[in-house]
Every structure is written in C-alpha cells, then in structure tokens.
Coordinates of N, CA and C in Angstrom, one line a residue:
X1 N -165.2 -173.3 26.6 CA -164.2 -173.5 27.6 C -164.1 -174.9 27.9
X2 N -162.9 -175.5 27.9 CA -162.7 -177.0 28.1 C -162.2 -177.3 29.5
X3 N -162.3 -176.3 30.4 CA -161.9 -176.5 31.8 C -163.1 -176.3 32.7
X4 N -163.3 -177.3 33.6 CA -164.4 -177.2 34.5 C -164.0 -177.3 35.9
X5 N -164.5 -176.4 36.8 CA -164.2 -176.4 38.2 C -165.5 -176.6 39.0
X6 N -165.4 -177.3 40.1 CA -166.6 -177.5 41.0 C -166.2 -177.0 42.4
X7 N -166.7 -175.8 42.7 CA -166.5 -175.2 44.0 C -167.7 -175.1 44.8
X8 N -168.6 -176.2 44.7 CA -169.8 -176.3 45.5 C -169.3 -176.3 47.0
X9 N -170.1 -175.5 47.8 CA -169.9 -175.4 49.2 C -168.7 -174.5 49.6
X10 N -168.0 -173.9 48.6 CA -166.9 -173.0 48.8 C -167.5 -171.5 48.9
X11 N -166.9 -170.7 49.7 CA -167.2 -169.3 49.8 C -166.1 -168.5 49.4
X12 N -166.3 -167.6 48.4 CA -165.3 -166.8 47.8 C -165.5 -165.3 48.0
X13 N -164.5 -164.6 48.2 CA -164.6 -163.1 48.2 C -163.6 -162.5 47.2
X14 N -164.1 -161.7 46.3 CA -163.3 -161.1 45.3 C -163.3 -159.6 45.6
X15 N -162.1 -159.1 45.9 CA -161.9 -157.7 46.2 C -161.7 -156.9 44.9
X16 N -162.5 -155.9 44.6 CA -162.4 -155.3 43.3 C -163.1 -156.1 42.3
X17 N -164.2 -156.7 42.6 CA -164.9 -157.6 41.7 C -166.0 -157.0 40.8
X18 N -166.1 -155.7 40.8 CA -167.2 -155.1 40.1 C -166.9 -154.9 38.6
X19 N -165.6 -155.0 38.2 CA -165.3 -154.8 36.8 C -164.0 -155.4 36.5
X20 N -163.6 -155.5 35.2 CA -162.4 -156.0 34.8 C -162.1 -157.4 35.1
X21 N -160.9 -157.8 35.4 CA -160.5 -159.1 35.8 C -161.4 -159.6 36.9
X22 N -161.6 -158.8 37.9 CA -162.3 -159.2 39.1 C -163.8 -159.6 38.8
X23 N -164.4 -158.9 37.9 CA -165.8 -159.2 37.4 C -165.8 -160.6 36.8
X24 N -164.8 -160.9 35.9 CA -164.8 -162.2 35.2 C -164.5 -163.3 36.2
X25 N -163.7 -163.0 37.2 CA -163.4 -164.0 38.3 C -164.7 -164.4 39.0
X26 N -165.5 -163.3 39.3 CA -166.8 -163.5 40.0 C -167.7 -164.4 39.1
X27 N -167.8 -164.1 37.9 CA -168.7 -164.9 37.0 C -168.2 -166.3 36.9
X28 N -166.9 -166.5 36.8 CA -166.4 -167.9 36.7 C -166.6 -168.7 38.0
X29 N -166.4 -168.0 39.1 CA -166.7 -168.7 40.4 C -168.1 -169.0 40.5
X30 N -169.0 -168.2 40.1 CA -170.5 -168.4 40.2 C -170.8 -169.6 39.3
X31 N -170.2 -169.7 38.1 CA -170.5 -170.8 37.2 C -169.9 -172.1 37.8
X32 N -168.9 -172.0 38.7 CA -168.4 -173.2 39.3 C -169.1 -173.5 40.6
X33 N -170.2 -172.8 40.9 CA -171.1 -173.1 42.0 C -170.6 -172.6 43.3
X34 N -169.7 -171.7 43.4 CA -169.2 -171.1 44.6 C -170.2 -170.1 45.1
X35 N -170.3 -169.8 46.4 CA -171.0 -168.7 46.9 C -170.0 -167.5 46.8
X36 N -170.4 -166.4 46.1 CA -169.5 -165.4 45.8 C -170.0 -164.0 46.4
X37 N -169.0 -163.4 47.1 CA -169.2 -162.1 47.6 C -168.1 -161.2 46.9
X38 N -168.4 -159.9 46.7 CA -167.4 -159.1 46.1 C -167.5 -157.7 46.7
X39 N -166.3 -157.2 47.0 CA -166.1 -155.8 47.6 C -165.8 -154.8 46.5
X40 N -166.5 -153.7 46.6 CA -166.2 -152.6 45.7 C -167.0 -151.4 46.2
X41 N -166.7 -150.2 45.7 CA -167.4 -149.0 46.1 C -168.8 -149.0 45.4
X42 N -168.8 -149.5 44.2 CA -170.1 -149.5 43.4 C -170.4 -151.0 43.0
X43 N -171.6 -151.3 43.1 CA -172.0 -152.7 42.7 C -172.1 -152.9 41.2
X44 N -172.4 -154.1 40.8 CA -172.5 -154.5 39.4 C -173.8 -155.3 39.3
X45 N -174.8 -154.7 38.6 CA -176.1 -155.3 38.5 C -176.1 -156.7 37.9
X46 N -175.2 -156.8 36.9 CA -175.1 -158.1 36.2 C -174.7 -159.2 37.1
X47 N -173.7 -158.9 38.0 CA -173.2 -159.9 39.0 C -174.3 -160.2 40.0
X48 N -175.0 -159.1 40.4 CA -176.1 -159.3 41.4 C -177.2 -160.2 40.9
X49 N -177.5 -160.0 39.6 CA -178.5 -160.9 38.9 C -178.1 -162.3 38.8
X50 N -176.8 -162.5 38.7 CA -176.2 -163.9 38.7 C -176.2 -164.6 40.0
X51 N -176.3 -163.8 41.1 CA -176.3 -164.4 42.4 C -175.1 -163.9 43.3
X52 N -174.2 -163.1 42.8 CA -173.2 -162.6 43.6 C -173.7 -161.6 44.7
X53 N -173.0 -161.5 45.8 CA -173.5 -160.6 46.9 C -172.5 -159.5 47.0
X54 N -173.0 -158.2 46.8 CA -172.1 -157.1 46.9 C -172.0 -156.6 48.3
X55 N -170.7 -156.3 48.7 CA -170.4 -155.7 50.0 C -169.8 -154.4 49.7
X56 N -170.5 -153.3 49.9 CA -170.0 -152.0 49.6 C -168.8 -151.6 50.5
X57 N -167.7 -151.2 49.9 CA -166.5 -151.0 50.7 C -165.6 -150.0 50.1
X58 N -165.1 -149.1 51.0 CA -164.0 -148.2 50.7 C -162.7 -148.8 51.1
X59 N -161.9 -149.2 50.2 CA -160.6 -149.9 50.5 C -159.6 -149.0 51.2
X60 N -159.9 -147.7 51.3 CA -159.0 -146.8 52.0 C -159.3 -146.8 53.5
X61 N -160.4 -147.4 53.9 CA -160.9 -147.4 55.2 C -160.8 -148.7 55.9
X62 N -159.9 -148.8 56.9 CA -159.7 -150.1 57.5 C -160.9 -150.6 58.3
X63 N -161.6 -149.7 59.0 CA -162.8 -150.1 59.7 C -163.9 -150.7 58.7
X64 N -164.0 -150.0 57.5 CA -164.9 -150.5 56.5 C -164.6 -151.9 56.0
X65 N -163.3 -152.2 55.8 CA -162.9 -153.5 55.4 C -163.2 -154.5 56.5
X66 N -162.9 -154.2 57.8 CA -163.2 -155.1 58.9 C -164.7 -155.4 59.0
X67 N -165.5 -154.4 58.7 CA -167.0 -154.5 58.8 C -167.5 -155.5 57.8
X68 N -166.9 -155.4 56.6 CA -167.3 -156.3 55.5 C -167.0 -157.7 55.8
X69 N -165.8 -158.0 56.4 CA -165.4 -159.3 56.7 C -166.2 -159.9 57.8
X70 N -166.7 -159.0 58.7 CA -167.5 -159.5 59.8 C -168.9 -160.1 59.3
X71 N -169.2 -159.8 58.1 CA -170.5 -160.3 57.5 C -170.3 -161.6 56.9
X72 N -169.1 -162.2 56.9 CA -168.8 -163.5 56.3 C -168.7 -164.5 57.5
X73 N -169.6 -165.5 57.4 CA -169.5 -166.6 58.5 C -168.3 -167.4 58.3
X74 N -167.8 -167.6 57.0 CA -166.7 -168.4 56.7 C -166.1 -167.9 55.4
X75 N -164.9 -168.4 55.1 CA -164.2 -167.9 53.8 C -163.2 -169.0 53.4
X76 N -163.3 -169.4 52.1 CA -162.4 -170.3 51.6 C -161.4 -169.7 50.6
X77 N -161.9 -168.8 49.7 CA -161.1 -168.2 48.7 C -161.1 -166.6 48.9
X78 N -159.9 -166.0 48.8 CA -159.8 -164.6 48.7 C -159.0 -164.3 47.4
X79 N -159.6 -163.5 46.6 CA -159.0 -163.0 45.4 C -158.9 -161.5 45.4
X80 N -157.7 -161.0 45.4 CA -157.5 -159.5 45.5 C -157.2 -159.0 44.1
X81 N -158.1 -158.2 43.6 CA -158.0 -157.7 42.2 C -158.0 -156.1 42.2
X82 N -158.3 -155.5 43.3 CA -158.5 -154.0 43.2 C -157.2 -153.3 42.9
X83 N -157.3 -152.2 42.1 CA -156.2 -151.4 41.8 C -156.7 -150.1 41.2
X84 N -155.9 -149.0 41.5 CA -156.0 -147.8 40.7 C -154.7 -147.5 40.0
X85 N -154.8 -146.7 39.0 CA -153.6 -146.4 38.2 C -153.6 -145.0 37.7
X86 N -152.4 -144.4 37.7 CA -152.3 -143.0 37.1 C -151.0 -143.1 36.2
X87 N -151.2 -142.6 35.0 CA -150.0 -142.7 34.0 C -149.3 -141.3 34.0
X88 N -148.3 -141.2 35.0 CA -147.6 -140.0 35.1 C -146.1 -140.3 35.3
X89 N -145.3 -139.3 34.9 CA -143.9 -139.4 35.2 C -143.6 -139.1 36.6
X90 N -142.5 -139.5 37.2 CA -142.2 -139.4 38.6 C -142.3 -137.9 39.0
X91 N -141.8 -137.0 38.2 CA -141.8 -135.6 38.6 C -143.2 -135.0 38.7
X92 N -144.2 -135.7 38.2 CA -145.5 -135.2 38.2 C -146.4 -135.8 39.3
X93 N -145.8 -136.7 40.0 CA -146.6 -137.5 41.1 C -146.4 -136.7 42.4
X94 N -147.6 -136.4 43.0 CA -147.5 -135.7 44.3 C -147.4 -136.8 45.4
X95 N -147.0 -136.4 46.6 CA -146.9 -137.3 47.7 C -148.3 -137.8 48.1
X96 N -149.3 -137.0 47.9 CA -150.7 -137.4 48.2 C -151.1 -138.5 47.2
X97 N -150.8 -138.3 46.0 CA -151.2 -139.3 45.0 C -150.5 -140.6 45.2
X98 N -149.2 -140.5 45.5 CA -148.4 -141.7 45.8 C -149.0 -142.5 47.0
X99 N -149.4 -141.8 48.1 CA -150.0 -142.5 49.2 C -151.3 -143.1 48.8
X100 N -152.1 -142.4 48.0 CA -153.4 -142.9 47.6 C -153.3 -144.3 46.8
X101 N -152.4 -144.3 45.9 CA -152.2 -145.5 45.1 C -151.7 -146.6 45.9
X102 N -150.7 -146.4 46.8 CA -150.2 -147.4 47.7 C -151.2 -147.9 48.7
X103 N -152.1 -147.0 49.1 CA -153.2 -147.4 50.0 C -154.1 -148.4 49.4
X104 N -154.6 -148.1 48.2 CA -155.5 -148.9 47.5 C -154.9 -150.2 47.0
X105 N -153.7 -150.1 46.4 CA -153.1 -151.2 45.7 C -152.3 -152.1 46.5
X106 N -151.8 -151.7 47.7 CA -151.0 -152.5 48.6 C -151.5 -152.6 50.0
X107 N -151.8 -151.5 50.6 CA -152.3 -151.6 52.0 C -153.6 -152.4 52.1
X108 N -154.5 -152.2 51.2 CA -155.7 -152.9 51.2 C -155.5 -154.4 51.1
X109 N -154.5 -154.8 50.3 CA -154.2 -156.3 50.2 C -153.7 -156.8 51.5
X110 N -152.9 -156.1 52.2 CA -152.4 -156.5 53.5 C -153.6 -156.6 54.5
X111 N -154.5 -155.7 54.5 CA -155.6 -155.7 55.4 C -156.6 -156.8 55.1
X112 N -156.9 -157.0 53.8 CA -157.9 -158.1 53.4 C -157.2 -159.5 53.7
X113 N -156.0 -159.6 53.3 CA -155.3 -160.9 53.6 C -155.3 -161.2 55.1
X114 N -155.0 -160.2 55.9 CA -155.0 -160.3 57.4 C -156.3 -160.8 57.9
X115 N -157.4 -160.2 57.4 CA -158.8 -160.6 57.9 C -159.1 -162.0 57.4
X116 N -158.8 -162.2 56.1 CA -159.1 -163.6 55.5 C -158.4 -164.7 56.3
X117 N -157.1 -164.5 56.6 CA -156.3 -165.5 57.2 C -156.9 -165.9 58.6
X118 N -157.4 -164.9 59.3 CA -158.1 -165.2 60.6 C -159.2 -166.2 60.4
X119 N -160.0 -166.0 59.4 CA -161.2 -166.9 59.2 C -160.7 -168.2 58.7
X120 N -159.7 -168.2 57.8 CA -159.3 -169.5 57.1 C -158.6 -170.4 58.2
X121 N -157.9 -169.8 59.1 CA -157.2 -170.6 60.1 C -158.2 -171.5 61.0
X122 N -159.4 -170.9 61.1 CA -160.4 -171.7 61.9 C -160.8 -173.0 61.2
X123 N -160.8 -173.0 59.9 CA -161.2 -174.2 59.2 C -160.0 -175.0 58.7
X124 N -158.8 -174.5 58.9 CA -157.6 -175.1 58.5 C -157.6 -175.3 56.9
X125 N -158.1 -174.3 56.3 CA -158.1 -174.3 54.8 C -158.3 -172.9 54.3
X126 N -157.5 -172.6 53.2 CA -157.7 -171.3 52.5 C -156.9 -171.2 51.3
X127 N -157.4 -170.4 50.3 CA -156.7 -170.1 49.1 C -156.8 -168.6 48.8
X128 N -155.6 -168.0 48.8 CA -155.5 -166.6 48.5 C -154.8 -166.4 47.2
X129 N -155.3 -165.6 46.4 CA -154.7 -165.3 45.1 C -154.7 -163.7 45.0
X130 N -153.5 -163.2 45.0 CA -153.3 -161.7 44.8 C -153.0 -161.4 43.3
X131 N -153.5 -160.3 42.8 CA -153.2 -159.9 41.4 C -152.2 -158.8 41.4
X132 N -151.1 -159.1 40.9 CA -150.0 -158.1 40.7 C -150.1 -157.6 39.2
X133 N -149.0 -157.6 38.5 CA -149.0 -157.1 37.1 C -147.6 -157.4 36.5
X134 N -147.6 -157.5 35.2 CA -146.3 -157.5 34.5 C -145.5 -156.3 34.9
X135 N -146.1 -155.2 35.3 CA -145.4 -154.0 35.7 C -144.6 -154.3 37.0
X136 N -145.2 -155.2 37.9 CA -144.5 -155.5 39.1 C -143.3 -156.5 38.9
X137 N -143.3 -157.2 37.8 CA -142.2 -158.1 37.5 C -141.1 -157.4 36.7
X138 N -141.4 -156.3 36.0 CA -140.4 -155.7 35.1 C -140.5 -154.2 35.2
X139 N -141.4 -153.6 34.5 CA -141.7 -152.1 34.4 C -142.9 -151.9 33.7
X140 N -143.4 -150.7 33.5 CA -144.6 -150.4 32.7 C -144.2 -149.4 31.6
X141 N -144.8 -149.5 30.5 CA -144.6 -148.6 29.4 C -145.5 -147.3 29.5
X142 N -146.5 -147.4 30.4 CA -147.4 -146.2 30.6 C -147.6 -145.8 32.0
X143 N -147.6 -146.7 33.0 CA -148.0 -146.4 34.3 C -146.9 -145.7 35.1
X144 N -147.3 -145.1 36.2 CA -146.3 -144.4 37.0 C -145.6 -145.2 38.0
X145 N -144.6 -144.7 38.6 CA -143.7 -145.4 39.6 C -144.5 -145.9 40.8
X146 N -145.6 -145.2 41.2 CA -146.4 -145.6 42.3 C -147.1 -146.9 42.0
X147 N -147.7 -147.0 40.8 CA -148.4 -148.2 40.4 C -147.4 -149.4 40.4
X148 N -146.3 -149.2 39.7 CA -145.3 -150.2 39.6 C -144.7 -150.7 40.9
X149 N -144.5 -149.7 41.8 CA -144.0 -150.0 43.1 C -145.0 -150.9 43.9
X150 N -146.2 -150.5 43.8 CA -147.3 -151.3 44.5 C -147.4 -152.7 44.0
X151 N -147.3 -152.8 42.7 CA -147.5 -154.2 42.1 C -146.3 -155.0 42.4
X152 N -145.1 -154.5 42.5 CA -143.9 -155.2 42.9 C -144.0 -155.6 44.3
X153 N -144.5 -154.8 45.2 CA -144.6 -155.1 46.6 C -145.6 -156.2 46.9
X154 N -146.6 -156.3 46.0 CA -147.6 -157.4 46.2 C -146.9 -158.7 46.1
X155 N -145.9 -158.9 45.3 CA -145.2 -160.1 45.1 C -144.5 -160.5 46.4
X156 N -143.8 -159.5 47.0 CA -143.1 -159.7 48.3 C -144.1 -160.1 49.4
X157 N -145.2 -159.3 49.5 CA -146.3 -159.6 50.4 C -146.8 -161.1 50.3
X158 N -147.0 -161.5 49.1 CA -147.5 -162.8 48.9 C -146.5 -163.9 49.3
X159 N -145.3 -163.7 49.0 CA -144.3 -164.8 49.3 C -144.1 -164.9 50.8
X160 N -144.1 -163.8 51.5 CA -144.0 -163.8 53.0 C -145.2 -164.5 53.6
X161 N -146.4 -164.1 53.1 CA -147.6 -164.7 53.7 C -147.7 -166.2 53.4
X162 N -147.2 -166.6 52.3 CA -147.2 -168.1 51.9 C -146.4 -168.8 52.9
X163 N -145.2 -168.3 53.3 CA -144.3 -168.9 54.3 C -145.0 -169.0 55.7
X164 N -145.7 -167.9 56.1 CA -146.3 -167.9 57.4 C -147.5 -168.8 57.5
X165 N -148.2 -169.0 56.4 CA -149.5 -169.6 56.5 C -149.6 -171.1 56.0
X166 N -148.5 -171.6 55.5 CA -148.4 -172.9 54.9 C -148.9 -174.0 55.9
X167 N -148.4 -173.8 57.2 CA -148.7 -174.8 58.2 C -150.2 -174.9 58.5
X168 N -151.0 -173.9 58.1 CA -152.4 -173.9 58.4 C -153.2 -174.3 57.1
X169 N -152.5 -174.9 56.1 CA -153.2 -175.3 54.9 C -153.8 -174.2 54.1
X170 N -153.1 -173.0 54.2 CA -153.5 -171.8 53.4 C -152.4 -171.6 52.4
X171 N -152.8 -171.6 51.2 CA -151.8 -171.3 50.1 C -152.0 -169.8 49.7
X172 N -150.9 -169.2 49.4 CA -151.0 -167.8 49.0 C -150.1 -167.6 47.7
X173 N -150.7 -167.2 46.6 CA -150.0 -167.1 45.4 C -150.4 -165.8 44.7
X174 N -149.6 -165.4 43.7 CA -149.8 -164.1 43.0 C -149.7 -164.4 41.5
X175 N -150.6 -163.8 40.8 CA -150.6 -163.8 39.3 C -150.2 -162.5 38.8
X176 N -149.4 -162.5 37.7 CA -148.9 -161.2 37.2 C -149.4 -161.1 35.7
X177 N -150.6 -160.5 35.6 CA -151.1 -160.3 34.2 C -150.4 -159.3 33.4
X178 N -150.3 -159.5 32.1 CA -149.9 -158.4 31.2 C -151.2 -157.6 30.9
X179 N -151.0 -156.7 30.0 CA -152.1 -155.8 29.6 C -153.3 -156.7 29.2
X180 N -154.5 -156.3 29.7 CA -155.7 -157.1 29.5 C -156.8 -156.1 29.1
X181 N -157.7 -156.6 28.2 CA -158.7 -155.7 27.7 C -159.8 -155.5 28.8
X182 N -159.5 -154.4 29.6 CA -160.4 -154.0 30.7 C -160.6 -152.5 30.6
X183 N -161.6 -151.9 31.3 CA -161.8 -150.5 31.3 C -160.5 -149.7 31.7
X184 N -159.7 -150.3 32.7 CA -158.5 -149.6 33.1 C -157.5 -149.5 31.9
X185 N -157.4 -150.5 31.1 CA -156.5 -150.5 30.0 C -156.9 -149.4 29.0
X186 N -158.2 -149.4 28.7 CA -158.7 -148.5 27.7 C -158.6 -147.0 28.2
X187 N -158.5 -146.8 29.5 CA -158.3 -145.5 30.1 C -156.8 -145.1 30.0
X188 N -156.0 -146.1 30.0 CA -154.5 -145.9 30.2 C -153.8 -145.8 28.8
X189 N -154.4 -146.4 27.8 CA -153.7 -146.5 26.5 C -154.7 -146.1 25.4
X190 N -154.2 -145.5 24.3 CA -155.0 -145.2 23.2 C -155.1 -146.4 22.3
X191 N -156.1 -146.3 21.4 CA -156.3 -147.5 20.5 C -155.0 -147.8 19.7
X192 N -154.3 -146.7 19.3 CA -153.1 -147.0 18.5 C -152.0 -147.6 19.4
X193 N -151.9 -147.2 20.6 CA -150.9 -147.8 21.5 C -151.2 -149.3 21.7
X194 N -152.5 -149.6 21.9 CA -152.9 -151.0 22.1 C -152.6 -151.8 20.8
X195 N -152.9 -151.2 19.6 CA -152.6 -151.9 18.4 C -151.1 -152.1 18.2
X196 N -150.3 -151.1 18.6 CA -148.8 -151.2 18.5 C -148.3 -152.3 19.5
X197 N -148.9 -152.3 20.7 CA -148.5 -153.3 21.7 C -148.7 -154.7 21.2
X198 N -149.7 -155.0 20.5 CA -150.0 -156.4 20.0 C -148.9 -156.9 19.2
X199 N -148.2 -156.0 18.4 CA -147.2 -156.5 17.5 C -145.9 -156.9 18.3
X200 N -145.8 -156.5 19.6 CA -144.6 -156.9 20.4 C -144.9 -158.1 21.3
X201 N -146.1 -158.6 21.4 CA -146.5 -159.7 22.2 C -146.3 -161.0 21.4
X202 N -145.5 -162.0 21.9 CA -145.3 -163.2 21.1 C -146.6 -163.9 20.7
X203 N -147.6 -163.9 21.5 CA -148.9 -164.5 21.2 C -149.7 -163.6 20.2
X204 N -149.3 -162.3 20.1 CA -149.8 -161.4 19.1 C -151.3 -161.0 19.4
X205 N -151.6 -160.9 20.6 CA -152.9 -160.3 21.0 C -152.9 -159.9 22.4
X206 N -153.8 -159.0 22.8 CA -154.0 -158.5 24.2 C -154.8 -159.6 24.9
X207 N -154.5 -159.9 26.2 CA -155.2 -160.9 26.9 C -156.6 -160.5 27.1
X208 N -157.5 -161.5 27.2 CA -158.9 -161.4 27.6 C -159.0 -161.6 29.1
X209 N -160.1 -161.1 29.7 CA -160.3 -161.4 31.1 C -160.4 -162.9 31.4
X210 N -160.9 -163.7 30.5 CA -160.9 -165.1 30.7 C -159.5 -165.7 30.8
X211 N -158.6 -165.2 30.0 CA -157.2 -165.6 30.0 C -156.6 -165.4 31.4
X212 N -157.0 -164.4 32.1 CA -156.5 -164.0 33.5 C -157.3 -164.8 34.6
X213 N -158.6 -165.0 34.3 CA -159.4 -165.6 35.4 C -159.1 -167.1 35.6
X214 N -159.0 -167.8 34.5 CA -158.8 -169.3 34.7 C -157.6 -169.7 35.5
X215 N -156.4 -169.1 35.3 CA -155.3 -169.4 36.2 C -155.6 -169.1 37.7
X216 N -156.4 -168.1 37.9 CA -156.7 -167.8 39.3 C -157.6 -168.9 39.9
X217 N -158.6 -169.4 39.1 CA -159.5 -170.5 39.5 C -158.6 -171.8 39.7
X218 N -157.7 -172.0 38.9 CA -156.8 -173.2 39.0 C -156.1 -173.2 40.4
X219 N -155.6 -172.0 40.8 CA -154.9 -171.9 42.0 C -155.8 -172.1 43.2
X220 N -157.1 -171.9 43.0 CA -158.1 -172.2 44.1 C -158.5 -173.7 44.1
X221 N -158.3 -174.4 43.0 CA -158.7 -175.7 42.9 C -157.8 -176.7 43.5
X222 N -158.1 -178.0 43.5 CA -157.2 -179.0 44.0 C -156.0 -179.2 43.2
X223 N -156.0 -178.7 42.0 CA -154.8 -178.7 41.2 C -153.7 -177.8 41.7
X224 N -154.1 -176.9 42.6 CA -153.1 -175.9 43.1 C -152.7 -176.3 44.6
X225 N -153.1 -177.5 45.0 CA -152.9 -177.8 46.5 C -151.4 -177.6 46.9
X226 N -150.5 -177.9 46.0 CA -149.1 -177.9 46.4 C -148.3 -176.7 45.9
X227 N -149.1 -175.7 45.4 CA -148.5 -174.5 44.9 C -148.7 -173.4 45.9
X228 N -147.6 -172.8 46.4 CA -147.8 -171.6 47.3 C -146.5 -170.8 47.2
X229 N -146.7 -169.5 47.3 CA -145.6 -168.6 47.2 C -145.2 -168.4 45.8
X230 N -146.0 -168.8 44.8 CA -145.6 -168.7 43.4 C -146.1 -167.4 42.8
X231 N -145.2 -166.9 41.9 CA -145.6 -165.7 41.1 C -145.7 -166.2 39.7
X232 N -147.0 -166.2 39.2 CA -147.2 -166.8 37.9 C -147.5 -165.8 36.9
X233 N -146.6 -165.8 35.8 CA -146.8 -164.8 34.7 C -147.8 -165.2 33.8
X234 N -148.8 -164.4 33.5 CA -149.8 -164.6 32.5 C -149.8 -163.5 31.5
X235 N -148.8 -163.6 30.6 CA -148.4 -162.4 29.9 C -148.2 -162.6 28.4
X236 N -148.6 -163.8 27.9 CA -148.5 -164.0 26.4 C -147.0 -164.2 26.0
X237 N -146.1 -164.4 26.9 CA -144.7 -164.6 26.5 C -143.8 -163.4 26.5
X238 N -144.3 -162.3 27.2 CA -143.6 -161.1 27.3 C -142.5 -161.2 28.4
X239 N -141.2 -161.0 28.1 CA -140.2 -161.1 29.1 C -139.1 -160.0 28.8

C-alpha cells in the first residue's frame, strides 16, 4: 500500500466493524495509530488482539446505542458500515421485514450520527463517513426494495447533516461501494453470479475491502478537509 495516514491522538468509532468493510476500516485505522472502538452484536477476536475495543450493541435499540456512546470520552471519526440485506422481490417482503431493514440500515445511522455530533461539537472537529451502496445510487440486481430504499436514504441523510454541521467543523460524507468481496456478498450471490458480474465491471474485478476502506480513511484525513456532503462512488466504473 503506497498510502500512509497518521491518526495519532484521534478516536474513531466504526459501527458494524466486526466484519466486511467495517472490519477492514478498523484494521486500517489501527495501523494509522488511531484509538479504535467498534459497535456490533458480536465481537471480533482478531480486532481485539490488534487493540480495537468492542462495544456490544444492538442497533435496533436506541438506549443501547446511547449507552455505548456514553462510554466514549471524545470522538473524532464516526464510520457507519452496518447493514442487513434480504434478496426478495417486493411482493415477498413483509411489513415487519421492511421495518427491520430500515431500522438497522437507516434509523441506526440517524441515531449514531446524532450522538456523534453532540460529542464532536464540543471539540469543534469531526469526520463522519456513512456507507451507502451502488444500490442507493441506481438499483440492485439482487437486493430487495427495502435495502435499496435504505441505502438511497443514507445519501439524503448525509447531505442534510453536512449542511447542518459544517459551521462546527464537522464534515459528513457518504461512500457508495459496488459489490465487494465480503460475507454479505457471498450470502447474496452465487459463485456463478459473481463471476458473471465481473465481466460487466469496467475494471473487470470485484472490489476488495481495501478498495473500499482507503477512500473512507482519506475522507477522515486532512486531504478531506474541504469535502463535505459528497457522495463518492467506489464502483470500478459502473454507471
């Protein structure tokens, strides 16, 4: 890797950091010398061994989220990566399932951003990066309307927050990853579907978690000081 970040003295919280893109973000932040906390229902021993601190959290529970934030004395970076996905056609989605996906994928982002902004305003500094999806920019070839709706709404949430928080030196941006080699992708698509997808991507491969993590770290760095309200496509040229 030819990019180096130095986040010494910075405190980062990665929501949904136990696996996938979130796990890689945690590792890269640790390598950049940040103090890293991550929220998830289940911990990750590899991250714990590297020095990350796990805060057990049910993102469906507002009091649980608030309790986790109360354990942070300060906060510089918030990265929201958590998501659940169901690959169903609209006629097969129940109201309960719709509510569950929107609760985890969107409502939790609202709640974590709200709590983070309170802390960041005290120090007049903050960097928030929300993770949407190529599905939120266009559509999905496999995911349901509830997933796509939640990912699209994250972009609107981000842009409004960026407007409200700019005066407090808090930037809020969103990245829109395309399909990335994570456990979620492997649960959503067959090996043949993944192979077929590669032929349609201009760069001709599925993204790695590092491909998705480094732009997130850039937005947290001084290189992103004047970037806020941006929706950055990290999709290998898919439009």
